CSV table of C-alpha atoms and ligand atoms in Angstrom, one decimal:
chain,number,residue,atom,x,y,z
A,1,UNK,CA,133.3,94.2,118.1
A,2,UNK,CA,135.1,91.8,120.4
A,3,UNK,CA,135.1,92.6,124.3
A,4,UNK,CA,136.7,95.5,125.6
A,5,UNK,CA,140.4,95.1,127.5
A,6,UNK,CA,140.9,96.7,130.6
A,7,UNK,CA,141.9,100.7,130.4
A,8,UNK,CA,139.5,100.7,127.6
A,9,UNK,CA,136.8,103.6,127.5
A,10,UNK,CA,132.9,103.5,127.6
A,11,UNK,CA,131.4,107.1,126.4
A,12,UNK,CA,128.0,108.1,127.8
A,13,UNK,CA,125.6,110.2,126.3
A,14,UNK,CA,123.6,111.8,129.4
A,15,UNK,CA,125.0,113.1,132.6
A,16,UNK,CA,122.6,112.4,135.2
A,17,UNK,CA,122.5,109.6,137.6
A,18,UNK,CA,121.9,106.2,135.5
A,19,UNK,CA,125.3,107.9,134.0
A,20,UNK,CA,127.2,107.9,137.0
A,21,UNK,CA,126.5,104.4,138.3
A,22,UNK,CA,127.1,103.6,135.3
A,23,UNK,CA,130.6,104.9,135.3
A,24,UNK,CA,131.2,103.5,138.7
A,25,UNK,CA,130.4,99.7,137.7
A,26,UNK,CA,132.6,100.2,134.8
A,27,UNK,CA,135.2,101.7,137.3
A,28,UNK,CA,135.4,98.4,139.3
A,29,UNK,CA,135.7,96.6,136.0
A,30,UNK,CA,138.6,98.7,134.8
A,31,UNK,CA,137.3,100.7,132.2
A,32,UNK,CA,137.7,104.5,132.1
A,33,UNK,CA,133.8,106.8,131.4
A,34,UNK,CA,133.8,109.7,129.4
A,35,UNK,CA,130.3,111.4,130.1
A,36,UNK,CA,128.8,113.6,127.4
A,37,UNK,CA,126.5,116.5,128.2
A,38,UNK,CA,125.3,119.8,128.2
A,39,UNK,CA,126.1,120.8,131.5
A,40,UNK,CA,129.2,120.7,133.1
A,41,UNK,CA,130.1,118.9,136.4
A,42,UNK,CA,126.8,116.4,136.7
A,43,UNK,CA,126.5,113.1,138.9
A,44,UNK,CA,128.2,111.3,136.2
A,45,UNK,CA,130.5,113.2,135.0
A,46,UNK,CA,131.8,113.6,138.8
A,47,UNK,CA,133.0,110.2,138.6
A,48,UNK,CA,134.5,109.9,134.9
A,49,UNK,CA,138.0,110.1,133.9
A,50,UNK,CA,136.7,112.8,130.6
A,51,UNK,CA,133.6,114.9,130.1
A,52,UNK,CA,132.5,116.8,127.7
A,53,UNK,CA,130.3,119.8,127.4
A,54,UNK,CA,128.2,120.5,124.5
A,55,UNK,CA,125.0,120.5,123.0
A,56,UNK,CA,123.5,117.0,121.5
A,57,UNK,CA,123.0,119.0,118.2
A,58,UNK,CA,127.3,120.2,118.0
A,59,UNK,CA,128.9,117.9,115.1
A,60,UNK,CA,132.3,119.0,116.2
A,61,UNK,CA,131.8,117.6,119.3
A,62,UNK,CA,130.1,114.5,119.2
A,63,UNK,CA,133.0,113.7,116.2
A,64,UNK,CA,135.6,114.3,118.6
A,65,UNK,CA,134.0,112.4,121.4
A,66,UNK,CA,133.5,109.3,119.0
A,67,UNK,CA,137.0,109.5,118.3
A,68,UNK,CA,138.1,109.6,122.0
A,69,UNK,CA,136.0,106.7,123.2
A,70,UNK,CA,135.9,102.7,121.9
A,71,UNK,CA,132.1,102.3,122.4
A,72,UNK,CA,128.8,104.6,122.9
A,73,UNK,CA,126.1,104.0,125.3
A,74,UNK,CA,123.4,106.5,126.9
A,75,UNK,CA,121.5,107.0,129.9
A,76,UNK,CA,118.5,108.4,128.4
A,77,UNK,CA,116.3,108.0,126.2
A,78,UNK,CA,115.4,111.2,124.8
A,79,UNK,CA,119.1,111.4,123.3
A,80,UNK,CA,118.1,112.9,119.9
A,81,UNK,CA,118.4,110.4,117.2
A,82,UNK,CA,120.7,112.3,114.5
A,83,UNK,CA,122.9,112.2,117.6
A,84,UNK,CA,123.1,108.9,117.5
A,85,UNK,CA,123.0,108.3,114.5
A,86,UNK,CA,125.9,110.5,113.4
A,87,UNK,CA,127.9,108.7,115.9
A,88,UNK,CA,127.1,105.2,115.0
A,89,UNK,CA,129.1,105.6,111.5
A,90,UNK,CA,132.2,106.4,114.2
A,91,UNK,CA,131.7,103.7,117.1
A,92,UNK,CA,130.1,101.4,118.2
A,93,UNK,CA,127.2,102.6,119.7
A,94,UNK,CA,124.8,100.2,122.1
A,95,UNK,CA,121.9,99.8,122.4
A,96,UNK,CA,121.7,101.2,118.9
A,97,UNK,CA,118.9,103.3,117.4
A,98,UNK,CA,116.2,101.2,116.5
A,99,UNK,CA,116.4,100.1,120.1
A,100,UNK,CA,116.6,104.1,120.8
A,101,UNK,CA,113.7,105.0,118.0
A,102,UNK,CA,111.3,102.8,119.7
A,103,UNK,CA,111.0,103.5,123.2
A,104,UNK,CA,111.1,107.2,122.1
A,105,UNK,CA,107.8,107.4,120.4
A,106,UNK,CA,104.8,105.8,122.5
A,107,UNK,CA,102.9,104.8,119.5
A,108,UNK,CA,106.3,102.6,118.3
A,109,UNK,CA,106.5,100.9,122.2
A,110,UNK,CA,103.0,100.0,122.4
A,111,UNK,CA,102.7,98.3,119.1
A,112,UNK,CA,106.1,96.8,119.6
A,113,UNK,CA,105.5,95.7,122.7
A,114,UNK,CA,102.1,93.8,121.3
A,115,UNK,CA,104.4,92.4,118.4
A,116,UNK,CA,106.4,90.9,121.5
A,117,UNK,CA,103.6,89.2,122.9
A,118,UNK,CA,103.2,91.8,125.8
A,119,UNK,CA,99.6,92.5,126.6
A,120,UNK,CA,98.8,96.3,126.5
A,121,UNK,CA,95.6,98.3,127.1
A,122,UNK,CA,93.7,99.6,124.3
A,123,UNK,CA,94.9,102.7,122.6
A,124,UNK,CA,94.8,105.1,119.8
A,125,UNK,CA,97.0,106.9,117.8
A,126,UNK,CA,95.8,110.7,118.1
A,127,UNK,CA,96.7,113.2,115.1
A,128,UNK,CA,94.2,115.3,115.2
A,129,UNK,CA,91.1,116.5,117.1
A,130,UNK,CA,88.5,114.5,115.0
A,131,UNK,CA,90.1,111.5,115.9
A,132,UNK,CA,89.3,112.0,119.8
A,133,UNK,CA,85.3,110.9,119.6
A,134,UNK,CA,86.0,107.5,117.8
A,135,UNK,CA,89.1,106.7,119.5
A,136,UNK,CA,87.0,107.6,123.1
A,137,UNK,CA,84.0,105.4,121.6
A,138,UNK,CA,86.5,102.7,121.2
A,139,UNK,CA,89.0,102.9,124.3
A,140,UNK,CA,86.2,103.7,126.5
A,141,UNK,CA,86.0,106.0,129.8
A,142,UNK,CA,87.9,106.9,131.3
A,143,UNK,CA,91.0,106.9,129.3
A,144,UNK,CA,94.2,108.7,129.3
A,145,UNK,CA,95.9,111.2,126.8
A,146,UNK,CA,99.3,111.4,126.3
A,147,UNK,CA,102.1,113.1,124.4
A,148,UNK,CA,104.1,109.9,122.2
A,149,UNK,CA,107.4,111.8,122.8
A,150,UNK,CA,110.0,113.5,125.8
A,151,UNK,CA,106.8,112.3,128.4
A,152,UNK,CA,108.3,111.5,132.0
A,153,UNK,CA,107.4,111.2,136.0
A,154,UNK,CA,103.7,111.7,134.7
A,155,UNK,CA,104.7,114.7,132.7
A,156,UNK,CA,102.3,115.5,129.3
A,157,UNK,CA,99.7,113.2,130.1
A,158,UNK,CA,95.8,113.9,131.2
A,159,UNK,CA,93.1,112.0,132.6
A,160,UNK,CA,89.6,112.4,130.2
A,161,UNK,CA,86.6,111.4,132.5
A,162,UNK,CA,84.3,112.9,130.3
A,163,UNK,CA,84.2,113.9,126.1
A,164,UNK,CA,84.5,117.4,127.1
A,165,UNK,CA,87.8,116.7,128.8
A,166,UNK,CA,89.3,115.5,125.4
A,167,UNK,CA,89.4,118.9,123.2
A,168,UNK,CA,91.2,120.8,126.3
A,169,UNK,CA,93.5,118.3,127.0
A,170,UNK,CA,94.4,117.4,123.0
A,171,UNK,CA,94.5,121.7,123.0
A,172,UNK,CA,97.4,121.6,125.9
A,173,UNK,CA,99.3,118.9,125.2
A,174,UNK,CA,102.0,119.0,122.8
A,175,UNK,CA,103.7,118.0,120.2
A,176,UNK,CA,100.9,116.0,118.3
A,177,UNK,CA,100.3,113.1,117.8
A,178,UNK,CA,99.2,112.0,121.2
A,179,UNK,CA,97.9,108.5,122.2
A,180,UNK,CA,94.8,107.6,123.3
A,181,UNK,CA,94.9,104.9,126.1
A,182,UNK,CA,92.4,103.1,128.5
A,183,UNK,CA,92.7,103.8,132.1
A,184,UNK,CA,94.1,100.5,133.4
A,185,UNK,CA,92.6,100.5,137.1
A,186,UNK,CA,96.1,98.8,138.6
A,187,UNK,CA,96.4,96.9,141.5
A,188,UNK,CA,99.5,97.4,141.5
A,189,UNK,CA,102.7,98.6,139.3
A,190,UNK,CA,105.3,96.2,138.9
A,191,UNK,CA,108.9,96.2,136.5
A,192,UNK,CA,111.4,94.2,135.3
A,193,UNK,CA,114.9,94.9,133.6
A,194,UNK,CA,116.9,92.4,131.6
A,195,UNK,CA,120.1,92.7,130.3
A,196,UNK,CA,121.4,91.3,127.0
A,197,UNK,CA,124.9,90.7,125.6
A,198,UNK,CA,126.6,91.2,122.5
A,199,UNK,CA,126.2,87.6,121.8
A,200,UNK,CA,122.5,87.4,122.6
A,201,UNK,CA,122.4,86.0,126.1
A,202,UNK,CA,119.7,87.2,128.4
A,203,UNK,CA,119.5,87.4,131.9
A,204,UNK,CA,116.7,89.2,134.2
A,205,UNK,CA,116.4,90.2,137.6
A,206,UNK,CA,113.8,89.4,140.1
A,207,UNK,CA,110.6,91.6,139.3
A,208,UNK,CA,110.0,94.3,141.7
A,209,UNK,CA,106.5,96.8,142.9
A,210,UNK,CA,106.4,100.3,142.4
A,211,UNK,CA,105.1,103.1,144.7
A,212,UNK,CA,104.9,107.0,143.1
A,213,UNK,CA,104.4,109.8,144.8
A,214,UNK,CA,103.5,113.2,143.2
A,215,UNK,CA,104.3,110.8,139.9
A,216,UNK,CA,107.8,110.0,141.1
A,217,UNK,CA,109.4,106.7,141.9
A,218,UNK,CA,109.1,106.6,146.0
A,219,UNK,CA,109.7,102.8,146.5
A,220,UNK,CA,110.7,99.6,145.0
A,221,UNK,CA,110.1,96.5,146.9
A,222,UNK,CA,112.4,93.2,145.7
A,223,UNK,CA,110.9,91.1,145.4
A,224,UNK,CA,107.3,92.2,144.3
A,225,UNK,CA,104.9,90.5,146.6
A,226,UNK,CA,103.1,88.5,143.5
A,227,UNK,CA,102.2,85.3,142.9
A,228,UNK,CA,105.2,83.1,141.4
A,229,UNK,CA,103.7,83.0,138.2
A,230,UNK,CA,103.1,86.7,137.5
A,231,UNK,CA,106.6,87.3,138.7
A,232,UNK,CA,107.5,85.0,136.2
A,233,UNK,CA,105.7,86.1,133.4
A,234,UNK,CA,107.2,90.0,134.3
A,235,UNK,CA,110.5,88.4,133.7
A,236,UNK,CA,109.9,86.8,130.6
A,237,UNK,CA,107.9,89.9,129.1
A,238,UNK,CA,111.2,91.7,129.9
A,239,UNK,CA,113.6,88.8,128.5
A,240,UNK,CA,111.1,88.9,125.3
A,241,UNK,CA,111.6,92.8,124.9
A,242,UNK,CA,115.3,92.6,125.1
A,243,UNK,CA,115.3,90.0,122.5
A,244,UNK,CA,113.1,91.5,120.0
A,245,UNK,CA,114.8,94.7,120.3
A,246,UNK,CA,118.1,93.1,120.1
A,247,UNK,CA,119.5,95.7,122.6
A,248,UNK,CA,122.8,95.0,123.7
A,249,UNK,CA,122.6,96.5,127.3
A,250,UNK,CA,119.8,97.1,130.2
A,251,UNK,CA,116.3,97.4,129.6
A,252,UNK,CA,113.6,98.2,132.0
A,253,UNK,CA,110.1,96.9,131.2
A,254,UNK,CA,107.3,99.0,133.4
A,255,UNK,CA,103.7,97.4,133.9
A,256,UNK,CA,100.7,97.7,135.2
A,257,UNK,CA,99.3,94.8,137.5
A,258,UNK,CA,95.3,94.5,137.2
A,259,UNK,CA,93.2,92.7,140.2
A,260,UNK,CA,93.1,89.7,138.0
A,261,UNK,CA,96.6,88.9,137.7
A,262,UNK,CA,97.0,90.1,134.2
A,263,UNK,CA,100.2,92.1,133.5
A,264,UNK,CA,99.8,95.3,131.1
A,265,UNK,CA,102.8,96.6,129.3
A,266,UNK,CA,103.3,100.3,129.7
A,267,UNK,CA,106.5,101.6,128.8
A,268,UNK,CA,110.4,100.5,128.1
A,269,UNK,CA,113.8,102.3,128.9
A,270,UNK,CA,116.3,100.7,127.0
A,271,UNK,CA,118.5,101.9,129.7
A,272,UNK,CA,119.2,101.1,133.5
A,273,UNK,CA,116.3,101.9,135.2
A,274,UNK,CA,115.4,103.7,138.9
A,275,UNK,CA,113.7,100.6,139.9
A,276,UNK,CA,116.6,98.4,139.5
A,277,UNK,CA,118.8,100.3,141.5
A,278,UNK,CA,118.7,97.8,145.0
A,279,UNK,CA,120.4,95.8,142.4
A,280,UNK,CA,123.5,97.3,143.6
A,281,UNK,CA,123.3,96.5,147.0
A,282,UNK,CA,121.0,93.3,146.9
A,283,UNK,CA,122.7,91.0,144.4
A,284,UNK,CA,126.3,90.4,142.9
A,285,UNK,CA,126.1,92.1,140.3
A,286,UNK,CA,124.2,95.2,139.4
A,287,UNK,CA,122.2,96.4,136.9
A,288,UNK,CA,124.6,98.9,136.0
A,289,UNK,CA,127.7,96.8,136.0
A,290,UNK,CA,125.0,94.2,133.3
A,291,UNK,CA,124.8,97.1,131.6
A,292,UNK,CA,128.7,98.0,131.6
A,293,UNK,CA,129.5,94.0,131.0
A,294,UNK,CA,127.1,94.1,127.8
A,295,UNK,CA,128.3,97.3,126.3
A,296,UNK,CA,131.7,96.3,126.3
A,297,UNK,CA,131.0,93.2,125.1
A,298,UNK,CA,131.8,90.9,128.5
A,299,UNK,CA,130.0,88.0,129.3
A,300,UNK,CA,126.4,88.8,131.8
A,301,UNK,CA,127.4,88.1,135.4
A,302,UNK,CA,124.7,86.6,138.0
A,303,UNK,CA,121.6,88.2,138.7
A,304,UNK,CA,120.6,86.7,141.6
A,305,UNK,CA,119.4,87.9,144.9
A,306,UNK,CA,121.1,87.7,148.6
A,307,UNK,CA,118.9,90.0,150.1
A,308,UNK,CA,115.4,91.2,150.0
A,309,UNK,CA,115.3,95.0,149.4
A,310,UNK,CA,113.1,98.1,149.5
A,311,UNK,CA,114.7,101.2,147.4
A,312,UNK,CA,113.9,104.1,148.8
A,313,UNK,CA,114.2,107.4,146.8
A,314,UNK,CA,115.3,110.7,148.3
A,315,UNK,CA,113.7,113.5,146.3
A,316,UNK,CA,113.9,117.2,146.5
A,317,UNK,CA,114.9,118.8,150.1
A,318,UNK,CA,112.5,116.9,152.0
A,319,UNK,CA,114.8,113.8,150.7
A,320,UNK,CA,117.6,115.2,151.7
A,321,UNK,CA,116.2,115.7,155.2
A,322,UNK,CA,116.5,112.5,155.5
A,323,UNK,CA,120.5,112.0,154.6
A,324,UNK,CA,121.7,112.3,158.0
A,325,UNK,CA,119.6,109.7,159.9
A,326,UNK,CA,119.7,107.4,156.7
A,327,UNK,CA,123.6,107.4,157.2
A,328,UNK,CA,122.8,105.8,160.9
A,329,UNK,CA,120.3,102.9,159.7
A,330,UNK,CA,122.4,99.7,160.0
A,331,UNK,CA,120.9,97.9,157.7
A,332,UNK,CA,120.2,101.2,154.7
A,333,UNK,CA,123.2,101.4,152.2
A,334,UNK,CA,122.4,105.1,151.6
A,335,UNK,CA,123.7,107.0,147.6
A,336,UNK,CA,124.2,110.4,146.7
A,337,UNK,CA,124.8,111.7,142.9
A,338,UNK,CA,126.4,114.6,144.2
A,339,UNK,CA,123.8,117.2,143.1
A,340,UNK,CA,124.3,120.5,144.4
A,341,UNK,CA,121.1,121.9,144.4
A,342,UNK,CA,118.2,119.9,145.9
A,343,UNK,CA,115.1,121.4,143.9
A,344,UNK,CA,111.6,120.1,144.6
A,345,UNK,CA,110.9,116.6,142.8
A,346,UNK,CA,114.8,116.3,141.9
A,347,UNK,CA,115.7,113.1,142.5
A,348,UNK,CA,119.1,113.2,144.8
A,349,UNK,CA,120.0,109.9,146.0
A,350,UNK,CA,118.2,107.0,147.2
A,351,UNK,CA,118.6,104.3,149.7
A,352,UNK,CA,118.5,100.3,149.8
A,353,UNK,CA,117.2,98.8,152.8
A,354,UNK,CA,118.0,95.4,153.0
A,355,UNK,CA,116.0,92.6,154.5
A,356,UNK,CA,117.1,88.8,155.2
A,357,UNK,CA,116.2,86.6,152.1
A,358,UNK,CA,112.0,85.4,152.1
A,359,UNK,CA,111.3,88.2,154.6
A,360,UNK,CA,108.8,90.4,152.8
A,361,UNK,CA,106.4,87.5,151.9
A,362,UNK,CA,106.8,87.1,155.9
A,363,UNK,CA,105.4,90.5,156.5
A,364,UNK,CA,108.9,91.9,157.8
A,365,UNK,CA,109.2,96.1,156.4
A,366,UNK,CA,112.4,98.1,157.1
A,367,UNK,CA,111.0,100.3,159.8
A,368,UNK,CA,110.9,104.4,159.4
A,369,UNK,CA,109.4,104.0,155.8
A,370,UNK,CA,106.5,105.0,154.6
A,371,UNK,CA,103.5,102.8,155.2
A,372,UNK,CA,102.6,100.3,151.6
B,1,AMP,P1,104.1,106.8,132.2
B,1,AMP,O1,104.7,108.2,131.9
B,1,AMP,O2,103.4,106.2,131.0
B,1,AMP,O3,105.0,105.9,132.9
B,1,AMP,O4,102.9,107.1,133.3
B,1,AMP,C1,103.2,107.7,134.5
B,1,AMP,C2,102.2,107.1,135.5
B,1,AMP,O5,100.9,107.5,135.2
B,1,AMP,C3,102.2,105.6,135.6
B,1,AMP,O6,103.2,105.2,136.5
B,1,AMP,C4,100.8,105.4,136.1
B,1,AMP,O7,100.8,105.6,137.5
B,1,AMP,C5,100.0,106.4,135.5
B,1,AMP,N1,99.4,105.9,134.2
B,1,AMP,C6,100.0,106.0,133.0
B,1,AMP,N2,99.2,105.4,132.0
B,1,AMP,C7,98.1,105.0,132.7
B,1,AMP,C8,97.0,104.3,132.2
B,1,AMP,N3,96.8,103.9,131.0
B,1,AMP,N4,96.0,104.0,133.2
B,1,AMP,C9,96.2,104.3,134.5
B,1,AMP,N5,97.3,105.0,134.9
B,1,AMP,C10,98.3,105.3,134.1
């Protein structure tokens, strides 16, 4: 597929967020978004010249949205694969569905991710209840069990301190298999997102820290506050798990950052990613215009940084308590994605404080956040 011209349109399975800013750096490059989804009127499909409406499982549909579009991306990764895959024989689609097929199933990313030289912590493939004892005796304690599929913001996942903790929590969570992993005792969390273009050039972004709260992205500080080599090693991980999966597009790499040093692969979203989004207002060009560039076959653009950055995430009401004051803070560039409802642990915008280059390894913090 050569590149894209202008006028041309990029169709976008998913119509949350990662969808809209999507939409909006392919905007400024001149392409027209047409968001599909199963609910009308979402943040992306606010800002797209087409939507349409309709299940992930309607043939019909997803035909006649192939038709009306010159490539397919998606921004998310539990898009189900016949989906895909029934568009694929229509369009281009990008990243494709081995990409896709991958970072779906936890058992595929963690043995992918060792394949691509990324350390990860011990872990079992769960199928059934007799395999909890050997996998425990192996993995050690504690350890944590987790569903392989549609797992998210700590959702389908348990803690086992103790044997006894194992049967209840293999007995709740569901669909089997599950995966048995170690408890990584982090110092801290840490990601990284590359991009990759159709013609196999990789670029990466500075890699950032991670704060959750009540299991949700609060904060992501750009630069992390690492040692240069760990950062460095983040970004190639990253760089390495874009090339091996020969994604054309964004992909975020999450780890986990042990006292030592050591880096720990934990998951992938072949997709842009929550902590990459003070790429918008930190460097030149965005994760989600790397992302547009790729799937429309462009050239990457610079991923450098002209400001330090701390992302702050505005979930649920008491985010949006903070809207109004946000708007005030010279140096905040404050997003909405035009949610109507702001339900408890929904995420409904976010804001970039931005800090002069170097200033977090000074000890500078954009005041009114919340203590690191
Ligand atoms: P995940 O859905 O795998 O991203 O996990 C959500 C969160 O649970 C992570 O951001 C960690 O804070 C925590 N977590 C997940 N896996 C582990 C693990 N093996 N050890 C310790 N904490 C974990």
């Amino acid at each position: 597929m050569s590149a894209l011209p202008p006028g041309a349109t990029i169709g976008i399975l998913g119509g949350g967020q990662l969808g809209r800013m999507t939409a909006l750096a392919a905007a400024r490059l001149g392409y027209r978004a047409h968001v599909y989804a199963p609910e009308a009127d979402g943040p992306g499909a606010l800002v797209s010249a087409a939507q349409t409406v309709a299940p992930y499982e309607d043939a019909d549909a997803l035909g006649r949205f192939a038709r009306s579009v010159d490539v397919v991306t998606f921004e998310f990764e539990n898009v189900p694969a016949p989906a895909l895959e029934l568009l694929a024989a229509l369009v281009p689609c990008r990243p494709g569905l081995r990409a896709l097929s991958i970072c779906q199933d936890r058992l595929l990313e963690k043995a992918f991710l060792a394949e691509a030289g990324v350390p990860v912590a011990p872990w079992r493939a769960i199928h059934a209840e007799a395999d909890l004892a050997p996998a425990l005796a192996e993995v050690g304690l504690p350890a944590v069990l987790k569903t392989t599929r549609l797992g998210y913001d700590g959702r389908g996942q348990a803690v086992i301190r103790s044997a006894e903790d194992a049967a209840a929590a293999f007995a709740r969570l569901a669909p089997h298999p599950l995966i048995l992993e170690a408890f990584v005792p982090f110092a801290a969390e840490v990601s990284a997102i590359a991009a990759r273009s159709a013609d196999g050039a990789v670029a990466t972004y500075d890699a950032v820290e991670n704060r959750h709260r009540h299991h949700i992205l609060d904060l992501s500080i750009a630069p992390a506050r690492v040692p240069e080599a760990t950062a460095r090693a983040a970004r190639d991980h990253v760089a390495q798990v874009a090339e091996r999966l020969e994604l054309v597009g964004v992909v975020a790499l999450e780890l986990f950052l042990l006292p030592d040093g050591t880096l720990l692969g934990n998951e992938i979203a072949p997709r842009p990613h929550n902590s990459g989004h003070w790429t918008i207002d930190a460097c030149a060009v965005s994760q989600f215009e790397q992302h547009a560039r790729a799937v429309a076959g462009l050239p990457l653009g610079p991923t450098g940084r002209h400001a330090d950055a701390v992302m702050q995430n505005l979930v649920g009401p008491e985010g949006m308590a903070l809207w109004d004051s946000l708007t005030a803070v010279p140096d905040a560039c404050p997003h909405l994605y035009g949610k109507a409802e702001a339900r408890p642990g929904r995420k409904m915008g976010h804001a970039t404080h931005l800090l002069p280059l170097g200033a977090l390894a000074s000890g500078a913090y954009p005041a009114g956040l919340p203590p690191l």
